Tab-separated table of C-alpha atoms in Angstrom:
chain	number	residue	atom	x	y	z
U	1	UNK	CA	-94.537	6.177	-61.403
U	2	UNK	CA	-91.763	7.280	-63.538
U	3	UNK	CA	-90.639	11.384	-64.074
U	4	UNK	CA	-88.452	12.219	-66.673
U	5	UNK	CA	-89.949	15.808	-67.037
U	6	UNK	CA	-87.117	17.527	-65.489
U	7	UNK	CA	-84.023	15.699	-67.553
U	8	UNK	CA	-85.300	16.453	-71.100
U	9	UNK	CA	-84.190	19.435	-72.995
U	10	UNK	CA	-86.896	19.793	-75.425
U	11	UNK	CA	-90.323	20.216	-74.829
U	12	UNK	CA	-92.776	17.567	-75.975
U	13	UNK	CA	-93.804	18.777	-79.363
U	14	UNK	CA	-90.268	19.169	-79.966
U	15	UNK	CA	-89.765	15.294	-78.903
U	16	UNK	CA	-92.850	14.563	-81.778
U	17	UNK	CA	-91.297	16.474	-84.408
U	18	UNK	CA	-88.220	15.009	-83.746
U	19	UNK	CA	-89.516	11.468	-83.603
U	20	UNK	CA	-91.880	11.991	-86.949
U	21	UNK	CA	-89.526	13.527	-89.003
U	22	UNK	CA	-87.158	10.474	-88.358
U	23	UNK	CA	-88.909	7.336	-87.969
U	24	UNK	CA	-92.020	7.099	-89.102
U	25	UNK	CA	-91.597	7.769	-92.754
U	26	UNK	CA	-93.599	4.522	-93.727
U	27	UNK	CA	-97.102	5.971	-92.086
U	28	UNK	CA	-96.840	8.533	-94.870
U	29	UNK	CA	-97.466	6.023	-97.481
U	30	UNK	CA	-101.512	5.589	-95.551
U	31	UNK	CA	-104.568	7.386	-96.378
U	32	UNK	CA	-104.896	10.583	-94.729
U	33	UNK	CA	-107.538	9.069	-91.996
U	34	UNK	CA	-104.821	6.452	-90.743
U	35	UNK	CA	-101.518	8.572	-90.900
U	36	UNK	CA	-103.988	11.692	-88.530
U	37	UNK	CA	-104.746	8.274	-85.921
U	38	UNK	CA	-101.631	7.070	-85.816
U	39	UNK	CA	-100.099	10.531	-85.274
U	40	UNK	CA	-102.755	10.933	-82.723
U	41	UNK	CA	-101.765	8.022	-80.871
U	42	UNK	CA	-97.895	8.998	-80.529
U	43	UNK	CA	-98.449	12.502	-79.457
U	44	UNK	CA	-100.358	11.446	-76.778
U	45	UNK	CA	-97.755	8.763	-75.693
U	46	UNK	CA	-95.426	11.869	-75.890
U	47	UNK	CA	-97.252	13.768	-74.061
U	48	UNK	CA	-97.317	11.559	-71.698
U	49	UNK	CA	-93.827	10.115	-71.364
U	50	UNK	CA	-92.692	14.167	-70.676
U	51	UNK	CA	-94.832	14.538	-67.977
U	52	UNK	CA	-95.019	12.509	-64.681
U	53	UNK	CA	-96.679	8.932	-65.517
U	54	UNK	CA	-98.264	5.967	-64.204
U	55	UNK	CA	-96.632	3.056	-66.180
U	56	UNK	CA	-99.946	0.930	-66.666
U	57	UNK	CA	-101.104	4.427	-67.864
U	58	UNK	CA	-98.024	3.815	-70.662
U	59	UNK	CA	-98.310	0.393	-71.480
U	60	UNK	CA	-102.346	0.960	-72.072
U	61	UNK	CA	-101.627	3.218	-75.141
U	62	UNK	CA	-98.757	1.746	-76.654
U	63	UNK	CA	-101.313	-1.702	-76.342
U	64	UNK	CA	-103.850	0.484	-78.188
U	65	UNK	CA	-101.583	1.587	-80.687
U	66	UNK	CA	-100.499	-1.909	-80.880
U	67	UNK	CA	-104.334	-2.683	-81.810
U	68	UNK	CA	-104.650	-0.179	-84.432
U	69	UNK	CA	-101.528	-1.283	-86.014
U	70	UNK	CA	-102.516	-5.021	-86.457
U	71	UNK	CA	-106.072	-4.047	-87.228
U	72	UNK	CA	-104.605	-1.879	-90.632
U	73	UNK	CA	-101.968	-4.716	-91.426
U	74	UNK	CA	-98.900	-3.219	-90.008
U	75	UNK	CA	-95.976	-5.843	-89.624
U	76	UNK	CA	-94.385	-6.030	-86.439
U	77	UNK	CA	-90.893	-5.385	-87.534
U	78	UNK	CA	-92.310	-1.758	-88.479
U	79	UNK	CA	-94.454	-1.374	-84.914
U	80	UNK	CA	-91.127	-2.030	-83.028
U	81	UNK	CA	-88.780	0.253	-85.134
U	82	UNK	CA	-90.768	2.858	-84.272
U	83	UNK	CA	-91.183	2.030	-80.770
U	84	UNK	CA	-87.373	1.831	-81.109
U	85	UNK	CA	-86.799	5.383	-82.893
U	86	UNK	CA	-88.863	7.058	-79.618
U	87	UNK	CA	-86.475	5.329	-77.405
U	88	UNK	CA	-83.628	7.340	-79.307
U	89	UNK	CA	-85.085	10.557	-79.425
U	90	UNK	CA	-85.927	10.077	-75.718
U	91	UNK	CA	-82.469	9.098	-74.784
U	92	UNK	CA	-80.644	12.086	-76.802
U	93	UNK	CA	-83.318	14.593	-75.221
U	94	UNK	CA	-82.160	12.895	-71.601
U	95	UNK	CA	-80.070	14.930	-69.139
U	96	UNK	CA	-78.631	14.155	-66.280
U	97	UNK	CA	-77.109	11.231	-64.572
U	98	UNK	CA	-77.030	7.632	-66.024
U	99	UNK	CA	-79.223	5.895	-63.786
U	100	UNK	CA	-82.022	7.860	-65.775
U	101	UNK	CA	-80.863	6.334	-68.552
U	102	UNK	CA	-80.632	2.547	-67.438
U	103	UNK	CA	-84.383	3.539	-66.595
U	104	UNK	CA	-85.589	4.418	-69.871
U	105	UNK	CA	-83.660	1.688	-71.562
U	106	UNK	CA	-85.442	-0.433	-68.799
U	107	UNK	CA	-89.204	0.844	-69.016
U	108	UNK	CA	-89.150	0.655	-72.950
U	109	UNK	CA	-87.780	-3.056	-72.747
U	110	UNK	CA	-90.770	-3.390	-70.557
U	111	UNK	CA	-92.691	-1.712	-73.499
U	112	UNK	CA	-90.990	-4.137	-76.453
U	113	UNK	CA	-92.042	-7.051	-74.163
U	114	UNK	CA	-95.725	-6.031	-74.008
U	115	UNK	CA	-95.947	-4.844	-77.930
U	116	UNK	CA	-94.250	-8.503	-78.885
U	117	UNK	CA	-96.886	-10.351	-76.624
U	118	UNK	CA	-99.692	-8.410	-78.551
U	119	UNK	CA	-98.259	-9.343	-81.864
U	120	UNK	CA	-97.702	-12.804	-80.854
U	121	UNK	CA	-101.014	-13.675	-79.597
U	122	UNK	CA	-102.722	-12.297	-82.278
U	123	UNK	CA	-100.552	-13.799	-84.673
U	124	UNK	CA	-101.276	-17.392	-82.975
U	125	UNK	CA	-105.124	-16.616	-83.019
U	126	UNK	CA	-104.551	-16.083	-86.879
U	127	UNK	CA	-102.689	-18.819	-86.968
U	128	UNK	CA	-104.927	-21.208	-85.213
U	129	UNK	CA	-107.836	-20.222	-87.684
U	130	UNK	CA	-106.437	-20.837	-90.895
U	131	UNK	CA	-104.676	-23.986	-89.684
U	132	UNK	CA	-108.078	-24.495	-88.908
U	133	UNK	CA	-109.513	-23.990	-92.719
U	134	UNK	CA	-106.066	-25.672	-93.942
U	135	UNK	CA	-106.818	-29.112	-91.927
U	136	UNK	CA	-110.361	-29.021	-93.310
U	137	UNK	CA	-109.072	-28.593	-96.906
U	138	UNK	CA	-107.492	-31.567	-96.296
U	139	UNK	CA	-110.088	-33.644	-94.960
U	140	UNK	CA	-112.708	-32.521	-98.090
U	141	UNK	CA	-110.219	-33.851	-100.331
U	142	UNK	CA	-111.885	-36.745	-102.846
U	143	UNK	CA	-108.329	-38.529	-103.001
U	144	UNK	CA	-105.408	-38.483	-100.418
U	145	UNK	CA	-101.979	-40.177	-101.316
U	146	UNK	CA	-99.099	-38.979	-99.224
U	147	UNK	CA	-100.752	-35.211	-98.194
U	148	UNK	CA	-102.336	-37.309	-95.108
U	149	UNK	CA	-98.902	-36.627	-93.523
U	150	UNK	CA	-98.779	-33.622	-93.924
U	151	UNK	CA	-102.162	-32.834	-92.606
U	152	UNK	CA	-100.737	-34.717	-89.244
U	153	UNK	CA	-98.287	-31.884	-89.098
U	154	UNK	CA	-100.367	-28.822	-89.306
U	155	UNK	CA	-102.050	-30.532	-86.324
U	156	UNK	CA	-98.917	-30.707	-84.644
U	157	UNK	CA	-98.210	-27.092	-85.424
U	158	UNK	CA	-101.630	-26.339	-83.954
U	159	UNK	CA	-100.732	-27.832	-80.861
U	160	UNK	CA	-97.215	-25.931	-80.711
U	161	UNK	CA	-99.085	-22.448	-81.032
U	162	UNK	CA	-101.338	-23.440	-78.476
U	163	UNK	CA	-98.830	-24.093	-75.950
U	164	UNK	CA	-96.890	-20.869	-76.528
U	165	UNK	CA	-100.217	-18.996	-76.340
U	166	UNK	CA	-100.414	-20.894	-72.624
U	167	UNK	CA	-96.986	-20.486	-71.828
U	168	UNK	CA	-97.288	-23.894	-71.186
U	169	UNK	CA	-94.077	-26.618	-71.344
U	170	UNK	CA	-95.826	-30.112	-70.192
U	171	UNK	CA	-97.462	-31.981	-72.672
U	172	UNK	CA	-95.295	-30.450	-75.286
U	173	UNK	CA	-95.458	-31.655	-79.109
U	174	UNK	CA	-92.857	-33.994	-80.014
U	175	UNK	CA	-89.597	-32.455	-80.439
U	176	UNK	CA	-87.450	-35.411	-81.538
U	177	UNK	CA	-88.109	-35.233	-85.321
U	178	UNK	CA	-87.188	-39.098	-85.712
U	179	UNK	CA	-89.960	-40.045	-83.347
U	180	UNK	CA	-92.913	-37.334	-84.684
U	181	UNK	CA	-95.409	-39.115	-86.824
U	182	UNK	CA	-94.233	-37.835	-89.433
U	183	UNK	CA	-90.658	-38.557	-88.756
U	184	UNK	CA	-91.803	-42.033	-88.596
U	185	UNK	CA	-93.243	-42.054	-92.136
U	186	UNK	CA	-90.639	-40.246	-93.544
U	187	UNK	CA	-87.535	-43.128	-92.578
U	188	UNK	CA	-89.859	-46.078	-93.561
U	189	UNK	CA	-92.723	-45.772	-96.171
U	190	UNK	CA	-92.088	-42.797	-97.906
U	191	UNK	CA	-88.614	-43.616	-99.223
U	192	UNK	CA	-90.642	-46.050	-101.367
U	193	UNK	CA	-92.541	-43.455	-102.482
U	194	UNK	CA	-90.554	-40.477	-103.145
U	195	UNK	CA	-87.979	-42.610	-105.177
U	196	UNK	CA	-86.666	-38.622	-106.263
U	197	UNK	CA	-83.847	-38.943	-103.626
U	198	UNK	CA	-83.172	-35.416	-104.101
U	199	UNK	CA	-86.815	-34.630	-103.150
U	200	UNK	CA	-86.556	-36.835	-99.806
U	201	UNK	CA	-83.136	-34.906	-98.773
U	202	UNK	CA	-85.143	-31.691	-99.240
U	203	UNK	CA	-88.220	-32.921	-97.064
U	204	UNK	CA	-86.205	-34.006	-94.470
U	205	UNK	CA	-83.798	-30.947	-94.274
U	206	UNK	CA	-87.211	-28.970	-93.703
U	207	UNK	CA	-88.684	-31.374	-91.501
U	208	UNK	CA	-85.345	-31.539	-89.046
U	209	UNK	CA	-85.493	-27.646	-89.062
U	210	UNK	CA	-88.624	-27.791	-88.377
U	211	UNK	CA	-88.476	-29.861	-84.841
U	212	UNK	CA	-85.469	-27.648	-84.310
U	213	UNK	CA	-86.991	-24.509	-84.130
U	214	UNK	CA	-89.754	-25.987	-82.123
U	215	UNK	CA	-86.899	-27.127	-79.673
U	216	UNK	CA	-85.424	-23.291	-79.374
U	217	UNK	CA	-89.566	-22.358	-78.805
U	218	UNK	CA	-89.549	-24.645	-76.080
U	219	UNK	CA	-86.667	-23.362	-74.380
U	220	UNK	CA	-88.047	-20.182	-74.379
U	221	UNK	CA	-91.527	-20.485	-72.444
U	222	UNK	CA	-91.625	-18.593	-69.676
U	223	UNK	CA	-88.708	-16.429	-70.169
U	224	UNK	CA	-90.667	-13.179	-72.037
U	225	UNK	CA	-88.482	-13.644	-75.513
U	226	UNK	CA	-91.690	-13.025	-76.451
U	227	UNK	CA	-90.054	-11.104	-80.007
U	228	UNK	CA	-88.136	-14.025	-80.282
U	229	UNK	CA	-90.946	-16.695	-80.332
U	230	UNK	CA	-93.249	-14.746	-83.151
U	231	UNK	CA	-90.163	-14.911	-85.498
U	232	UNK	CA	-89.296	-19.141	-84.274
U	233	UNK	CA	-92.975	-19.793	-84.551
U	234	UNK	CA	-93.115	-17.788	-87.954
U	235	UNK	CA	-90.254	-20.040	-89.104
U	236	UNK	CA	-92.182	-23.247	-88.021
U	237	UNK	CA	-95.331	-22.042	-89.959
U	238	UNK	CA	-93.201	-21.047	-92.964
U	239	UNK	CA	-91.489	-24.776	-92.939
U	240	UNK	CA	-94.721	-26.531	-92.148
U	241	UNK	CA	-95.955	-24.622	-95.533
U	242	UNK	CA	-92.978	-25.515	-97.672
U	243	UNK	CA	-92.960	-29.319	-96.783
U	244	UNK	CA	-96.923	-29.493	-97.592
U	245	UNK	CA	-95.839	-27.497	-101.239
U	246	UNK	CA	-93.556	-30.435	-101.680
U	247	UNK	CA	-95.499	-33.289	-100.854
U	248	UNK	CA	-98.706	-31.334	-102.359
U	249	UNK	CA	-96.100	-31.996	-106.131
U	250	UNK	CA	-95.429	-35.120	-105.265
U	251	UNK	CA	-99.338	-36.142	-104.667
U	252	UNK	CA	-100.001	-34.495	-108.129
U	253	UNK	CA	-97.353	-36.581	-110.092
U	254	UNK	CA	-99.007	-39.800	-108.029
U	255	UNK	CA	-102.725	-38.436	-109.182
U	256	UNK	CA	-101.729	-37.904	-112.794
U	257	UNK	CA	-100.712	-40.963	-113.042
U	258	UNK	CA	-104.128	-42.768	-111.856
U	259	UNK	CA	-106.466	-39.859	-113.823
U	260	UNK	CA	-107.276	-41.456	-117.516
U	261	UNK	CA	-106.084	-40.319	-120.322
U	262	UNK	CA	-107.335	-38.865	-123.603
U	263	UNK	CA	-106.619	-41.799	-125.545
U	264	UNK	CA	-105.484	-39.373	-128.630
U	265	UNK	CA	-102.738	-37.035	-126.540
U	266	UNK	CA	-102.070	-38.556	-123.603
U	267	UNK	CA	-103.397	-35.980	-121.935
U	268	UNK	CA	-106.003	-35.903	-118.552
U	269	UNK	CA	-109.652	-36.022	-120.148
U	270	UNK	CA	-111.864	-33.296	-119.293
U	271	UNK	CA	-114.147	-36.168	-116.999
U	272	UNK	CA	-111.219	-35.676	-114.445
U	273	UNK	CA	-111.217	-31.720	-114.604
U	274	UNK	CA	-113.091	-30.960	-111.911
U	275	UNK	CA	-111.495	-33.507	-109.557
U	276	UNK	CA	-108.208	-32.460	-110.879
U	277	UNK	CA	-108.453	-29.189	-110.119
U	278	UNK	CA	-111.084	-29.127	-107.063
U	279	UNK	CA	-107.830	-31.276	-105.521
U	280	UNK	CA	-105.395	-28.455	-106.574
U	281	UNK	CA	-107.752	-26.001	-104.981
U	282	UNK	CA	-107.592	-27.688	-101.660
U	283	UNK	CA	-104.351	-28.218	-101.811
U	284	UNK	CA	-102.869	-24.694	-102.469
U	285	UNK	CA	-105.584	-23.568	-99.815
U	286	UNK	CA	-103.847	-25.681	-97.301
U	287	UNK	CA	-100.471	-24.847	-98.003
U	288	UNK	CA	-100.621	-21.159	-98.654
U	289	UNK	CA	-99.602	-21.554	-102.212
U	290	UNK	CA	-100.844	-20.043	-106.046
U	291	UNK	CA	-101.501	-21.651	-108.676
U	292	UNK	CA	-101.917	-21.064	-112.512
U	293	UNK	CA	-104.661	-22.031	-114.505
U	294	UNK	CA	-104.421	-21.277	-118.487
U	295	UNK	CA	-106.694	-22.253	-121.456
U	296	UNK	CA	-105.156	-23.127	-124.835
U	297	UNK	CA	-106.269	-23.017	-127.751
U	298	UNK	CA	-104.151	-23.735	-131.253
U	299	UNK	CA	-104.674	-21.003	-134.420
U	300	UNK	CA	-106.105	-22.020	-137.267
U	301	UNK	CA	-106.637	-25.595	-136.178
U	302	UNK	CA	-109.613	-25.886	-138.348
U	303	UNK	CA	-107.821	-25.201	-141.497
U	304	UNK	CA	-105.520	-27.660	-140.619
U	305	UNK	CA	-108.613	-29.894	-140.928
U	306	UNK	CA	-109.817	-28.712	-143.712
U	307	UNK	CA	-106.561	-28.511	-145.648
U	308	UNK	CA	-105.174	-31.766	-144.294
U	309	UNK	CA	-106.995	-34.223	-142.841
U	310	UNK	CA	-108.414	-35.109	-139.384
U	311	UNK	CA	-105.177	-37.480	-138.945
U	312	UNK	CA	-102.885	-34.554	-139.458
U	313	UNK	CA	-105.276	-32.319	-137.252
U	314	UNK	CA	-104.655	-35.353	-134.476
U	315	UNK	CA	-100.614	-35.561	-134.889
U	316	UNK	CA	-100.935	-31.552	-134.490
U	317	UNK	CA	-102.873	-31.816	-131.366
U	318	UNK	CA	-100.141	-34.748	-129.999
U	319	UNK	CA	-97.718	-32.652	-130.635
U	320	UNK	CA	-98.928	-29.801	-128.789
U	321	UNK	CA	-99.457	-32.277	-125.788
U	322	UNK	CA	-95.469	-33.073	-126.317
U	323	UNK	CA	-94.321	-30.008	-126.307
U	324	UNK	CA	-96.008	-28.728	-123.387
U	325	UNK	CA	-94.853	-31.850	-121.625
U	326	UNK	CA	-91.343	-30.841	-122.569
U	327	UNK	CA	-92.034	-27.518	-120.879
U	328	UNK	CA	-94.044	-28.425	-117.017
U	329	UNK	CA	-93.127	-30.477	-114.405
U	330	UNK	CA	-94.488	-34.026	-113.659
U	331	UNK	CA	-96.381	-32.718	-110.616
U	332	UNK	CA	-98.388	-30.384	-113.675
U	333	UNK	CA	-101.713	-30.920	-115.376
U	334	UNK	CA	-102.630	-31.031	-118.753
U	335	UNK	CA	-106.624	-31.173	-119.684
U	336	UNK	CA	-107.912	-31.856	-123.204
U	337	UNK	CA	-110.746	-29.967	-122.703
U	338	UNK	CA	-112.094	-30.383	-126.195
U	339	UNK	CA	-111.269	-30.227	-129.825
U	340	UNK	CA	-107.769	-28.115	-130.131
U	341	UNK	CA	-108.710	-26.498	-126.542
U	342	UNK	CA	-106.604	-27.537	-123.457
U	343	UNK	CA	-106.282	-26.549	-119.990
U	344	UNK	CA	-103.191	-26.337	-118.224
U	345	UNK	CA	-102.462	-26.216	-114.519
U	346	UNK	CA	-99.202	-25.048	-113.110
U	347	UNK	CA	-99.250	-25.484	-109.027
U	348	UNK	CA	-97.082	-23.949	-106.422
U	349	UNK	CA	-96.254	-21.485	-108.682
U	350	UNK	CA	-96.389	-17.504	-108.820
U	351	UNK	CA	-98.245	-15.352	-112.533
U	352	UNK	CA	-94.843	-14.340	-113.540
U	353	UNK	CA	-92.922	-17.379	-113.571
U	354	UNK	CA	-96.591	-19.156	-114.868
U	355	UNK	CA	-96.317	-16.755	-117.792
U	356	UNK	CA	-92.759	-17.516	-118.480
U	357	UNK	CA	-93.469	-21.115	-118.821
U	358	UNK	CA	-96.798	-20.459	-121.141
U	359	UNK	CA	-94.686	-17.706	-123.230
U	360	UNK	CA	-92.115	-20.507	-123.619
U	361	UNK	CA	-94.400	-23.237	-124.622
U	362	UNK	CA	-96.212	-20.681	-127.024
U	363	UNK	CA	-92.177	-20.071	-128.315
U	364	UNK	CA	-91.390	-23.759	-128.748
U	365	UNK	CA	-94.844	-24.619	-130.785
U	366	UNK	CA	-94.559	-22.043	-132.911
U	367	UNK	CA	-91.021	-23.709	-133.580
U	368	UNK	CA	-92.951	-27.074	-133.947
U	369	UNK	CA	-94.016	-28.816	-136.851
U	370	UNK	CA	-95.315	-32.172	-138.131
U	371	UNK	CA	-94.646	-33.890	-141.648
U	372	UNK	CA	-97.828	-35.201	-143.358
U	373	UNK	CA	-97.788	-36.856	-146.766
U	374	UNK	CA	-94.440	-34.892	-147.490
U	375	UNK	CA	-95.813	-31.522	-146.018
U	376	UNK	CA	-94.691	-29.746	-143.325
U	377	UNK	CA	-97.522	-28.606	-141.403
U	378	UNK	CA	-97.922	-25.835	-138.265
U	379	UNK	CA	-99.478	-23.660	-136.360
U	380	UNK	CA	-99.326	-21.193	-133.213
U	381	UNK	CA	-101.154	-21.217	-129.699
U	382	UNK	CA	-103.457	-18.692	-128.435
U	383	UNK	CA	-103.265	-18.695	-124.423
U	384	UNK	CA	-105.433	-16.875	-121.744
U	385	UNK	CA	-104.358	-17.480	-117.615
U	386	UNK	CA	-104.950	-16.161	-114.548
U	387	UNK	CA	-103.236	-16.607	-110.866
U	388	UNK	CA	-105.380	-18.642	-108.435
U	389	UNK	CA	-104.151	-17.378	-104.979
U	390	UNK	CA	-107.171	-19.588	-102.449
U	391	UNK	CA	-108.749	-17.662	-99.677
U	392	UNK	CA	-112.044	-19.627	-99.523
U	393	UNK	CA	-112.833	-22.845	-98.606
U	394	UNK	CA	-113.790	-24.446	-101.796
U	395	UNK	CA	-117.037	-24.404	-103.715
U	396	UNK	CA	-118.255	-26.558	-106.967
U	397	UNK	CA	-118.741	-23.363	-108.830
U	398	UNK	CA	-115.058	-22.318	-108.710
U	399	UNK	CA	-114.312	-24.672	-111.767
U	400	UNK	CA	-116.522	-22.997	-113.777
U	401	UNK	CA	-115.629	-19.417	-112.837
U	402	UNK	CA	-112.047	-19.274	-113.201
U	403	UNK	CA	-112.217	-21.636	-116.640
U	404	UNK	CA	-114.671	-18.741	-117.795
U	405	UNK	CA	-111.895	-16.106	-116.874
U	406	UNK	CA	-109.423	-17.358	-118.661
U	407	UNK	CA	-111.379	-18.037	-121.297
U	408	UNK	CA	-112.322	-14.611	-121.531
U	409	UNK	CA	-108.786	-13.758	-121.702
U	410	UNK	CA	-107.802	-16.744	-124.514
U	411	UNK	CA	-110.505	-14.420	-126.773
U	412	UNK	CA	-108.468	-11.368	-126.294
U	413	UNK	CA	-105.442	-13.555	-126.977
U	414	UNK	CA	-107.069	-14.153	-130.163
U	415	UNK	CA	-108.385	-10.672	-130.973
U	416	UNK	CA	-104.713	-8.962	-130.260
U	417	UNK	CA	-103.493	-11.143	-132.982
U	418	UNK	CA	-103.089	-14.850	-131.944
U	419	UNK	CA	-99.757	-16.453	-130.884
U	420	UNK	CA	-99.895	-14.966	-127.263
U	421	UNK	CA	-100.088	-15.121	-123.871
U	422	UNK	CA	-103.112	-12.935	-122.204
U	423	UNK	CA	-102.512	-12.415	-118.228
U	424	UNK	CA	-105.564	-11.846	-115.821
């Protein structure tokens, strides 16, 4: 039982005001329904804390409040803020002698200890489900190169939330980063493979932080750092992530270069589309990454034709190959998809630095031109894309769907004038 009823100066709507008016100005950005329960939820704990109270009592409505809060979305780091503002208005409301104080301080470090085990074992059964979906993206894949590695490390990162959810230390994952499977790989066969030597410094910087924050985890089981293990584990899942992005561009420069070409641009052929981009789709899904997908399509290509020729229509179309080539990465896709229309896919990337890119290939073709029997000959580019963020496991209808969207939007490229970039 704890009674701090006779040490506080203010009464406990007092205490609520108090606490509202100071720290929880973020619940005031909810709908009216959720800002009324969560209010509910701390007067009562008020109410309670400024009477005499049973301490299970306590901990049973901060653990429902705790509930609410993860069922609407609300980060931790808020949750514990708040729980941290109370404390304050608690301890400045707090007569007396200082024992009474080394109490509170003591029963709401009890309280921080229970709200960061609810977090973190909710966060961990999260976890544990889409590491779930992320390992089968992996496995429906048509083609693996090097992405087989990483799919050995979200396993490994499966087993490290699984042990912290058990509080368990034998049988722990593999600390020693050298020894890990993928350790292994990474010192032998995959310096033959990621000749960028730039790109293997950056992999293995990740992976070595990786086994090191799993190395502070493990020296915290058992000793209720609870807080302290969802922000280590949320820095392993973060770094597991990152080193899939990377090896996810470094699969996609290896894929590009076994896809055939369109004999005329050098671009993929639309035969590999779907493959192409079902393989993106899986791999963005597993790694917790967007990607862009645009259509292109050049102005007044037909005139060209008709003006020119079909050989100067073809050195138009190479050109526009080459000068998107100039603009993406290796790890990028370009699609003829047919005639002057190409697709272009832009992984690991966000809408507005996808748009930059498209805005400044749009810039540089417009720049562009070819010579043809003494003429110099150009055009513009018309460009519709959208931001593919994955939620779903895939499905052979996606392809379809999200070329139609952007399609859509390459028409209202072209009806607001041509020579732009439309944005889903």
């Amino acid at each position: 039982m704890y009674d701090f009823s006779q040490s506080l100066k203010e009464n406990d709507e007092m205490i609520f005001n108090e606490f509202t008016d100071k720290y929880t100005i973020c619940i005031n950005s909810y709908n009216d329904e959720i800002y009324t329960t969560i209010m509910s939820k701390y007067r009562k704990i008020v109410t309670t804390i400024v009477t005499p109270f049973n301490l299970q009592e306590l901990m049973n409505m901060f653990e429902d409040l705790a509930q609410y809060k993860m069922s609407i979305s609300i980060p931790y780091i808020i949750m514990i803020n708040e729980i941290h503002g109370l404390k304050s208005v608690l301890i400045s409301n707090l007569q007396g002698s200082s024992s009474l104080i080394v109490e509170l301080l003591t029963l709401f470090e009890k309280i921080n200890n229970k709200i960061a085990k609810i977090y973190l074992d909710n966060y961990i059964k999260n976890l544990l489900s889409i590491n779930n979906i992320r390992i089968n993206s992996l496995s429906d894949l048509v083609e693996k190169n090097i992405i087989s590695h990483y799919e050995s490390h979200l396993i490994w990162l499966t087993e490290l939330a699984k042990l912290i959810l058990l509080e368990q230390k034998t049988g722990f994952v593999e600390l020693n980063h050298k020894i890990c499977n993928f350790g292994v790989w990474l010192e032998s066969d995959a310096k033959n493979i990621i000749k960028n030597n730039s790109k293997h410094k950056i992999i293995d910087t990740l992976h070595r932080n990786l086994h090191t924050f799993a190395q502070k985890i493990f020296n915290l089981i058992g000793k209720d750092e609870h807080h302290i293990l969802i922000i280590y584990l949320e820095k392993c899942e973060l770094i597991s992530l990152s080193i899939g992005t990377e090896l996810a561009l470094i699969d996609n420069i290896l894929m590009n270069k076994k896809v055939t070409k369109d004999t005329l641009t050098g671009s993929l052929n639309r035969e590999a589309l779907k493959n192409v981009f079902e393989s993106q789709y899986e791999l963005s899904l597993a790694t917790n990454s967007s990607f862009v997908l645009a259509m292109c399509d050049l102005d007044f290509f037909k005139a060209v034709n008709d003006n020119h020729g079909h050989i100067a229509g073809d050195k138009l179309l190479k050109s526009f190959v080459d000068v998107v080539k100039k603009n993406i990465r290796n790890s990028d896709v370009i699609v003829r998809y047919g005639g002057e229309e190409f697709i272009v896919m832009l992984p690991a990337i966000n809408k507005e630095k996808g748009k930059e890119i498209l805005d400044q290939i749009r810039t540089d073709f417009q720049k562009n031109y070819i010579e043809f029997d003494e003429k110099k000959i150009q055009t513009t580019v018309s460009i519709g894309m959208m931001e593919i963020k994955p939620h779903n496991m895939y499905k052979k209808s996606f392809v379809d769907e999200y070329i139609m969207i952007v399609d859509q939007k390459l028409y209202m490229a072209k009806d607001c004038g041509r020579n732009r970039v439309e944005v889903c």
